[in-house]
């Protein structure tokens, strides 16, 4: 069942178990950035939505240059 667990961990609706404060803060910030803020931005008369706190999730993309070359795609095109 998603939500807080008796052992202090949190299970997300996607089924991921978050066991430490950093993971929980990152999850909450991600939900705020991708779910809550976009919904609030549709509110008429709202000047803006600021995200404060938590840890912003980062994604690292490492292209396989050899594979791209084999398909005739340059890094610029990517």
PDB file of N, CA and C in Angstrom:
ATOM      1  N   UNK A   1       0.855  -1.182   0.000  1.00  0.00           N
ATOM      2  CA  UNK A   1       0.000   0.000   0.000  1.00  0.00           C
ATOM      3  C   UNK A   1       0.903   1.248   0.000  1.00  0.00           C
ATOM      4  N   UNK A   2       0.712   2.163  -0.962  1.00  0.00           N
ATOM      5  CA  UNK A   2       1.518   3.389  -0.994  1.00  0.00           C
ATOM      6  C   UNK A   2       1.308   4.243   0.256  1.00  0.00           C
ATOM      7  N   UNK A   3       2.314   5.028   0.595  1.00  0.00           N
ATOM      8  CA  UNK A   3       2.239   5.938   1.738  1.00  0.00           C
ATOM      9  C   UNK A   3       3.276   5.575   2.788  1.00  0.00           C
ATOM     10  N   UNK A   4       3.167   6.230   3.946  1.00  0.00           N
ATOM     11  CA  UNK A   4       4.093   5.971   5.042  1.00  0.00           C
ATOM     12  C   UNK A   4       3.901   4.549   5.555  1.00  0.00           C
ATOM     13  N   UNK A   5       5.008   3.913   5.879  1.00  0.00           N
ATOM     14  CA  UNK A   5       4.998   2.537   6.357  1.00  0.00           C
ATOM     15  C   UNK A   5       5.374   2.511   7.841  1.00  0.00           C
ATOM     16  N   UNK A   6       5.006   1.449   8.554  1.00  0.00           N
ATOM     17  CA  UNK A   6       5.327   1.358   9.989  1.00  0.00           C
ATOM     18  C   UNK A   6       6.827   1.459  10.286  1.00  0.00           C
ATOM     19  N   UNK A   7       7.676   1.053   9.336  1.00  0.00           N
ATOM     20  CA  UNK A   7       9.122   1.106   9.568  1.00  0.00           C
ATOM     21  C   UNK A   7       9.723   2.482   9.273  1.00  0.00           C
ATOM     22  N   UNK A   8       8.882   3.476   8.923  1.00  0.00           N
ATOM     23  CA  UNK A   8       9.361   4.830   8.659  1.00  0.00           C
ATOM     24  C   UNK A   8       9.671   5.080   7.199  1.00  0.00           C
ATOM     25  N   UNK A   9       9.629   4.065   6.373  1.00  0.00           N
ATOM     26  CA  UNK A   9       9.876   4.258   4.946  1.00  0.00           C
ATOM     27  C   UNK A   9       8.595   4.763   4.284  1.00  0.00           C
ATOM     28  N   UNK A  10       8.726   5.153   3.026  1.00  0.00           N
ATOM     29  CA  UNK A  10       7.589   5.645   2.252  1.00  0.00           C
ATOM     30  C   UNK A  10       7.542   4.883   0.948  1.00  0.00           C
ATOM     31  N   UNK A  11       6.371   4.407   0.560  1.00  0.00           N
ATOM     32  CA  UNK A  11       6.218   3.722  -0.720  1.00  0.00           C
ATOM     33  C   UNK A  11       5.444   4.649  -1.646  1.00  0.00           C
ATOM     34  N   UNK A  12       6.051   4.947  -2.797  1.00  0.00           N
ATOM     35  CA  UNK A  12       5.435   5.831  -3.774  1.00  0.00           C
ATOM     36  C   UNK A  12       4.289   5.109  -4.478  1.00  0.00           C
ATOM     37  N   UNK A  13       3.417   5.844  -5.150  1.00  0.00           N
ATOM     38  CA  UNK A  13       2.350   5.194  -5.926  1.00  0.00           C
ATOM     39  C   UNK A  13       2.903   4.261  -7.006  1.00  0.00           C
ATOM     40  N   UNK A  14       4.138   4.512  -7.442  1.00  0.00           N
ATOM     41  CA  UNK A  14       4.781   3.656  -8.442  1.00  0.00           C
ATOM     42  C   UNK A  14       5.390   2.398  -7.832  1.00  0.00           C
ATOM     43  N   UNK A  15       5.389   2.306  -6.493  1.00  0.00           N
ATOM     44  CA  UNK A  15       5.891   1.121  -5.804  1.00  0.00           C
ATOM     45  C   UNK A  15       7.337   1.206  -5.343  1.00  0.00           C
ATOM     46  N   UNK A  16       7.972   2.373  -5.489  1.00  0.00           N
ATOM     47  CA  UNK A  16       9.362   2.542  -5.048  1.00  0.00           C
ATOM     48  C   UNK A  16       9.388   2.794  -3.543  1.00  0.00           C
ATOM     49  N   UNK A  17      10.252   2.088  -2.818  1.00  0.00           N
ATOM     50  CA  UNK A  17      10.387   2.270  -1.365  1.00  0.00           C
ATOM     51  C   UNK A  17      11.492   3.284  -1.099  1.00  0.00           C
ATOM     52  N   UNK A  18      11.145   4.364  -0.405  1.00  0.00           N
ATOM     53  CA  UNK A  18      12.094   5.409  -0.040  1.00  0.00           C
ATOM     54  C   UNK A  18      12.408   5.248   1.438  1.00  0.00           C
ATOM     55  N   UNK A  19      13.685   5.024   1.737  1.00  0.00           N
ATOM     56  CA  UNK A  19      14.041   4.694   3.118  1.00  0.00           C
ATOM     57  C   UNK A  19      14.791   5.799   3.851  1.00  0.00           C
ATOM     58  N   UNK A  20      15.324   6.789   3.138  1.00  0.00           N
ATOM     59  CA  UNK A  20      16.054   7.840   3.852  1.00  0.00           C
ATOM     60  C   UNK A  20      15.476   9.213   3.513  1.00  0.00           C
ATOM     61  N   UNK A  21      15.835  10.203   4.315  1.00  0.00           N
ATOM     62  CA  UNK A  21      15.275  11.541   4.171  1.00  0.00           C
ATOM     63  C   UNK A  21      15.629  12.185   2.832  1.00  0.00           C
ATOM     64  N   UNK A  22      16.819  11.917   2.314  1.00  0.00           N
ATOM     65  CA  UNK A  22      17.231  12.494   1.038  1.00  0.00           C
ATOM     66  C   UNK A  22      16.341  11.976  -0.095  1.00  0.00           C
ATOM     67  N   UNK A  23      16.086  10.679  -0.122  1.00  0.00           N
ATOM     68  CA  UNK A  23      15.223  10.101  -1.155  1.00  0.00           C
ATOM     69  C   UNK A  23      13.800  10.647  -1.053  1.00  0.00           C
ATOM     70  N   UNK A  24      13.306  10.802   0.169  1.00  0.00           N
ATOM     71  CA  UNK A  24      11.957  11.326   0.368  1.00  0.00           C
ATOM     72  C   UNK A  24      11.864  12.775  -0.102  1.00  0.00           C
ATOM     73  N   UNK A  25      12.864  13.600   0.246  1.00  0.00           N
ATOM     74  CA  UNK A  25      12.869  15.002  -0.163  1.00  0.00           C
ATOM     75  C   UNK A  25      12.982  15.129  -1.684  1.00  0.00           C
ATOM     76  N   UNK A  26      13.777  14.260  -2.303  1.00  0.00           N
ATOM     77  CA  UNK A  26      13.911  14.275  -3.757  1.00  0.00           C
ATOM     78  C   UNK A  26      12.593  13.897  -4.417  1.00  0.00           C
ATOM     79  N   UNK A  27      11.915  12.896  -3.880  1.00  0.00           N
ATOM     80  CA  UNK A  27      10.632  12.468  -4.439  1.00  0.00           C
ATOM     81  C   UNK A  27       9.599  13.593  -4.326  1.00  0.00           C
ATOM     82  N   UNK A  28       9.530  14.236  -3.165  1.00  0.00           N
ATOM     83  CA  UNK A  28       8.567  15.320  -2.975  1.00  0.00           C
ATOM     84  C   UNK A  28       8.849  16.488  -3.911  1.00  0.00           C
ATOM     85  N   UNK A  29      10.118  16.824  -4.098  1.00  0.00           N
ATOM     86  CA  UNK A  29      10.486  17.920  -5.007  1.00  0.00           C
ATOM     87  C   UNK A  29      10.117  17.561  -6.446  1.00  0.00           C
ATOM     88  N   UNK A  30      10.337  16.303  -6.831  1.00  0.00           N
ATOM     89  CA  UNK A  30       9.993  15.864  -8.184  1.00  0.00           C
ATOM     90  C   UNK A  30       8.485  15.946  -8.399  1.00  0.00           C
ATOM     91  N   UNK A  31       7.700  15.507  -7.413  1.00  0.00           N
ATOM     92  CA  UNK A  31       6.244  15.597  -7.514  1.00  0.00           C
ATOM     93  C   UNK A  31       5.804  17.055  -7.614  1.00  0.00           C
ATOM     94  N   UNK A  32       6.455  17.919  -6.862  1.00  0.00           N
ATOM     95  CA  UNK A  32       6.130  19.343  -6.914  1.00  0.00           C
ATOM     96  C   UNK A  32       6.448  19.923  -8.283  1.00  0.00           C
ATOM     97  N   UNK A  33       7.633  19.607  -8.817  1.00  0.00           N
ATOM     98  CA  UNK A  33       8.062  20.172 -10.102  1.00  0.00           C
ATOM     99  C   UNK A  33       7.259  19.643 -11.287  1.00  0.00           C
ATOM    100  N   UNK A  34       6.876  18.356 -11.260  1.00  0.00           N
ATOM    101  CA  UNK A  34       6.261  17.733 -12.431  1.00  0.00           C
ATOM    102  C   UNK A  34       4.753  17.593 -12.339  1.00  0.00           C
ATOM    103  N   UNK A  35       4.181  17.673 -11.134  1.00  0.00           N
ATOM    104  CA  UNK A  35       2.731  17.477 -10.993  1.00  0.00           C
ATOM    105  C   UNK A  35       2.049  18.741 -10.452  1.00  0.00           C
ATOM    106  N   UNK A  36       2.462  19.169  -9.267  1.00  0.00           N
ATOM    107  CA  UNK A  36       1.769  20.266  -8.591  1.00  0.00           C
ATOM    108  C   UNK A  36       1.955  21.599  -9.312  1.00  0.00           C
ATOM    109  N   UNK A  37       3.197  21.974  -9.608  1.00  0.00           N
ATOM    110  CA  UNK A  37       3.450  23.268 -10.248  1.00  0.00           C
ATOM    111  C   UNK A  37       2.738  23.421 -11.590  1.00  0.00           C
ATOM    112  N   UNK A  38       2.808  22.434 -12.502  1.00  0.00           N
ATOM    113  CA  UNK A  38       2.084  22.601 -13.770  1.00  0.00           C
ATOM    114  C   UNK A  38       0.574  22.768 -13.587  1.00  0.00           C
ATOM    115  N   UNK A  39      -0.011  22.073 -12.606  1.00  0.00           N
ATOM    116  CA  UNK A  39      -1.447  22.228 -12.355  1.00  0.00           C
ATOM    117  C   UNK A  39      -1.760  23.624 -11.819  1.00  0.00           C
ATOM    118  N   UNK A  40      -0.918  24.130 -10.929  1.00  0.00           N
ATOM    119  CA  UNK A  40      -1.149  25.460 -10.364  1.00  0.00           C
ATOM    120  C   UNK A  40      -0.965  26.562 -11.399  1.00  0.00           C
ATOM    121  N   UNK A  41      -0.056  26.367 -12.344  1.00  0.00           N
ATOM    122  CA  UNK A  41       0.220  27.400 -13.354  1.00  0.00           C
ATOM    123  C   UNK A  41      -0.987  27.673 -14.240  1.00  0.00           C
ATOM    124  N   UNK A  42      -1.971  26.781 -14.264  1.00  0.00           N
ATOM    125  CA  UNK A  42      -3.190  26.995 -15.035  1.00  0.00           C
ATOM    126  C   UNK A  42      -4.207  27.844 -14.282  1.00  0.00           C
ATOM    127  N   UNK A  43      -3.878  28.237 -13.053  1.00  0.00           N
ATOM    128  CA  UNK A  43      -4.786  29.034 -12.236  1.00  0.00           C
ATOM    129  C   UNK A  43      -4.764  30.483 -12.692  1.00  0.00           C
ATOM    130  N   UNK A  44      -5.936  30.994 -13.082  1.00  0.00           N
ATOM    131  CA  UNK A  44      -6.031  32.371 -13.554  1.00  0.00           C
ATOM    132  C   UNK A  44      -5.654  33.343 -12.434  1.00  0.00           C
ATOM    133  N   UNK A  45      -4.820  34.318 -12.765  1.00  0.00           N
ATOM    134  CA  UNK A  45      -4.411  35.340 -11.817  1.00  0.00           C
ATOM    135  C   UNK A  45      -3.191  34.975 -10.995  1.00  0.00           C
ATOM    136  N   UNK A  46      -2.687  33.774 -11.137  1.00  0.00           N
ATOM    137  CA  UNK A  46      -1.508  33.340 -10.394  1.00  0.00           C
ATOM    138  C   UNK A  46      -0.259  33.868 -11.096  1.00  0.00           C
ATOM    139  N   UNK A  47       0.578  34.578 -10.369  1.00  0.00           N
ATOM    140  CA  UNK A  47       1.763  35.186 -10.968  1.00  0.00           C
ATOM    141  C   UNK A  47       2.860  34.171 -11.240  1.00  0.00           C
ATOM    142  N   UNK A  48       3.030  33.190 -10.387  1.00  0.00           N
ATOM    143  CA  UNK A  48       4.091  32.206 -10.576  1.00  0.00           C
ATOM    144  C   UNK A  48       4.074  31.163  -9.479  1.00  0.00           C
ATOM    145  N   UNK A  49       4.854  30.125  -9.706  1.00  0.00           N
ATOM    146  CA  UNK A  49       4.972  29.037  -8.741  1.00  0.00           C
ATOM    147  C   UNK A  49       6.458  28.827  -8.476  1.00  0.00           C
ATOM    148  N   UNK A  50       6.869  28.987  -7.240  1.00  0.00           N
ATOM    149  CA  UNK A  50       8.269  28.810  -6.870  1.00  0.00           C
ATOM    150  C   UNK A  50       8.459  27.468  -6.172  1.00  0.00           C
ATOM    151  N   UNK A  51       9.511  26.764  -6.562  1.00  0.00           N
ATOM    152  CA  UNK A  51       9.859  25.508  -5.898  1.00  0.00           C
ATOM    153  C   UNK A  51      10.993  25.770  -4.925  1.00  0.00           C
ATOM    154  N   UNK A  52      10.772  25.436  -3.670  1.00  0.00           N
ATOM    155  CA  UNK A  52      11.776  25.654  -2.630  1.00  0.00           C
ATOM    156  C   UNK A  52      11.942  24.364  -1.850  1.00  0.00           C
ATOM    157  N   UNK A  53      13.177  24.008  -1.572  1.00  0.00           N
ATOM    158  CA  UNK A  53      13.442  22.841  -0.746  1.00  0.00           C
ATOM    159  C   UNK A  53      13.573  21.569  -1.535  1.00  0.00           C
ATOM    160  N   UNK A  54      13.933  20.524  -0.858  1.00  0.00           N
ATOM    161  CA  UNK A  54      14.111  19.234  -1.501  1.00  0.00           C
ATOM    162  C   UNK A  54      15.354  19.206  -2.369  1.00  0.00           C
ATOM    163  N   UNK A  55      15.462  18.177  -3.147  1.00  0.00           N
ATOM    164  CA  UNK A  55      16.593  18.017  -4.049  1.00  0.00           C
ATOM    165  C   UNK A  55      16.043  17.811  -5.451  1.00  0.00           C
ATOM    166  N   UNK A  56      16.496  18.640  -6.396  1.00  0.00           N
ATOM    167  CA  UNK A  56      16.038  18.508  -7.774  1.00  0.00           C
ATOM    168  C   UNK A  56      16.670  17.262  -8.384  1.00  0.00           C
ATOM    169  N   UNK A  57      15.841  16.420  -8.963  1.00  0.00           N
ATOM    170  CA  UNK A  57      16.322  15.197  -9.597  1.00  0.00           C
ATOM    171  C   UNK A  57      17.049  15.565 -10.886  1.00  0.00           C
ATOM    172  N   UNK A  58      18.186  14.946 -11.087  1.00  0.00           N
ATOM    173  CA  UNK A  58      18.972  15.199 -12.288  1.00  0.00           C
ATOM    174  C   UNK A  58      19.106  13.909 -13.080  1.00  0.00           C
ATOM    175  N   UNK A  59      19.122  14.073 -14.389  1.00  0.00           N
ATOM    176  CA  UNK A  59      19.301  12.938 -15.283  1.00  0.00           C
ATOM    177  C   UNK A  59      20.580  13.151 -16.070  1.00  0.00           C
ATOM    178  N   UNK A  60      21.398  12.137 -16.153  1.00  0.00           N
ATOM    179  CA  UNK A  60      22.650  12.198 -16.890  1.00  0.00           C
ATOM    180  C   UNK A  60      22.502  11.350 -18.145  1.00  0.00           C
ATOM    181  N   UNK A  61      22.677  11.998 -19.293  1.00  0.00           N
ATOM    182  CA  UNK A  61      22.573  11.297 -20.570  1.00  0.00           C
ATOM    183  C   UNK A  61      23.977  11.157 -21.146  1.00  0.00           C
ATOM    184  N   UNK A  62      24.393   9.932 -21.386  1.00  0.00           N
ATOM    185  CA  UNK A  62      25.710   9.657 -21.958  1.00  0.00           C
ATOM    186  C   UNK A  62      25.499   8.938 -23.289  1.00  0.00           C
ATOM    187  N   UNK A  63      25.605   9.687 -24.388  1.00  0.00           N
ATOM    188  CA  UNK A  63      25.371   9.060 -25.687  1.00  0.00           C
ATOM    189  C   UNK A  63      26.484   8.084 -26.063  1.00  0.00           C
ATOM    190  N   UNK A  64      26.105   7.031 -26.750  1.00  0.00           N
ATOM    191  CA  UNK A  64      27.050   6.046 -27.278  1.00  0.00           C
ATOM    192  C   UNK A  64      27.479   6.544 -28.658  1.00  0.00           C
ATOM    193  N   UNK A  65      28.621   7.216 -28.698  1.00  0.00           N
ATOM    194  CA  UNK A  65      29.089   7.872 -29.924  1.00  0.00           C
ATOM    195  C   UNK A  65      29.270   6.869 -31.059  1.00  0.00           C
ATOM    196  N   UNK A  66      29.791   5.704 -30.773  1.00  0.00           N
ATOM    197  CA  UNK A  66      29.993   4.695 -31.819  1.00  0.00           C
ATOM    198  C   UNK A  66      28.662   4.220 -32.390  1.00  0.00           C
ATOM    199  N   UNK A  67      27.704   4.023 -31.541  1.00  0.00           N
ATOM    200  CA  UNK A  67      26.383   3.586 -32.016  1.00  0.00           C
ATOM    201  C   UNK A  67      25.716   4.677 -32.842  1.00  0.00           C
ATOM    202  N   UNK A  68      25.841   5.929 -32.386  1.00  0.00           N
ATOM    203  CA  UNK A  68      25.291   7.043 -33.153  1.00  0.00           C
ATOM    204  C   UNK A  68      25.935   7.109 -34.531  1.00  0.00           C
ATOM    205  N   UNK A  69      27.273   6.974 -34.562  1.00  0.00           N
ATOM    206  CA  UNK A  69      27.993   7.025 -35.835  1.00  0.00           C
ATOM    207  C   UNK A  69      27.533   5.909 -36.766  1.00  0.00           C
ATOM    208  N   UNK A  70      27.277   4.729 -36.217  1.00  0.00           N
ATOM    209  CA  UNK A  70      26.832   3.613 -37.052  1.00  0.00           C
ATOM    210  C   UNK A  70      25.454   3.883 -37.660  1.00  0.00           C
ATOM    211  N   UNK A  71      24.677   4.770 -37.025  1.00  0.00           N
ATOM    212  CA  UNK A  71      23.359   5.125 -37.553  1.00  0.00           C
ATOM    213  C   UNK A  71      23.400   6.431 -38.344  1.00  0.00           C
ATOM    214  N   UNK A  72      24.608   7.022 -38.457  1.00  0.00           N
ATOM    215  CA  UNK A  72      24.760   8.253 -39.225  1.00  0.00           C
ATOM    216  C   UNK A  72      24.230   9.500 -38.517  1.00  0.00           C
ATOM    217  N   UNK A  73      24.250   9.470 -37.178  1.00  0.00           N
ATOM    218  CA  UNK A  73      23.768  10.606 -36.389  1.00  0.00           C
ATOM    219  C   UNK A  73      24.948  11.239 -35.662  1.00  0.00           C
ATOM    220  N   UNK A  74      25.059  12.561 -35.766  1.00  0.00           N
ATOM    221  CA  UNK A  74      26.132  13.278 -35.056  1.00  0.00           C
ATOM    222  C   UNK A  74      25.624  13.734 -33.699  1.00  0.00           C
ATOM    223  N   UNK A  75      26.561  14.131 -32.833  1.00  0.00           N
ATOM    224  CA  UNK A  75      26.169  14.650 -31.521  1.00  0.00           C
ATOM    225  C   UNK A  75      25.333  15.923 -31.665  1.00  0.00           C
ATOM    226  N   UNK A  76      25.656  16.740 -32.653  1.00  0.00           N
ATOM    227  CA  UNK A  76      24.886  17.974 -32.886  1.00  0.00           C
ATOM    228  C   UNK A  76      23.442  17.645 -33.244  1.00  0.00           C
ATOM    229  N   UNK A  77      23.248  16.617 -34.084  1.00  0.00           N
ATOM    230  CA  UNK A  77      21.899  16.216 -34.450  1.00  0.00           C
ATOM    231  C   UNK A  77      21.136  15.650 -33.260  1.00  0.00           C
ATOM    232  N   UNK A  78      21.859  14.967 -32.404  1.00  0.00           N
ATOM    233  CA  UNK A  78      21.235  14.382 -31.226  1.00  0.00           C
ATOM    234  C   UNK A  78      20.685  15.476 -30.343  1.00  0.00           C
TER     235      UNK A  78
END
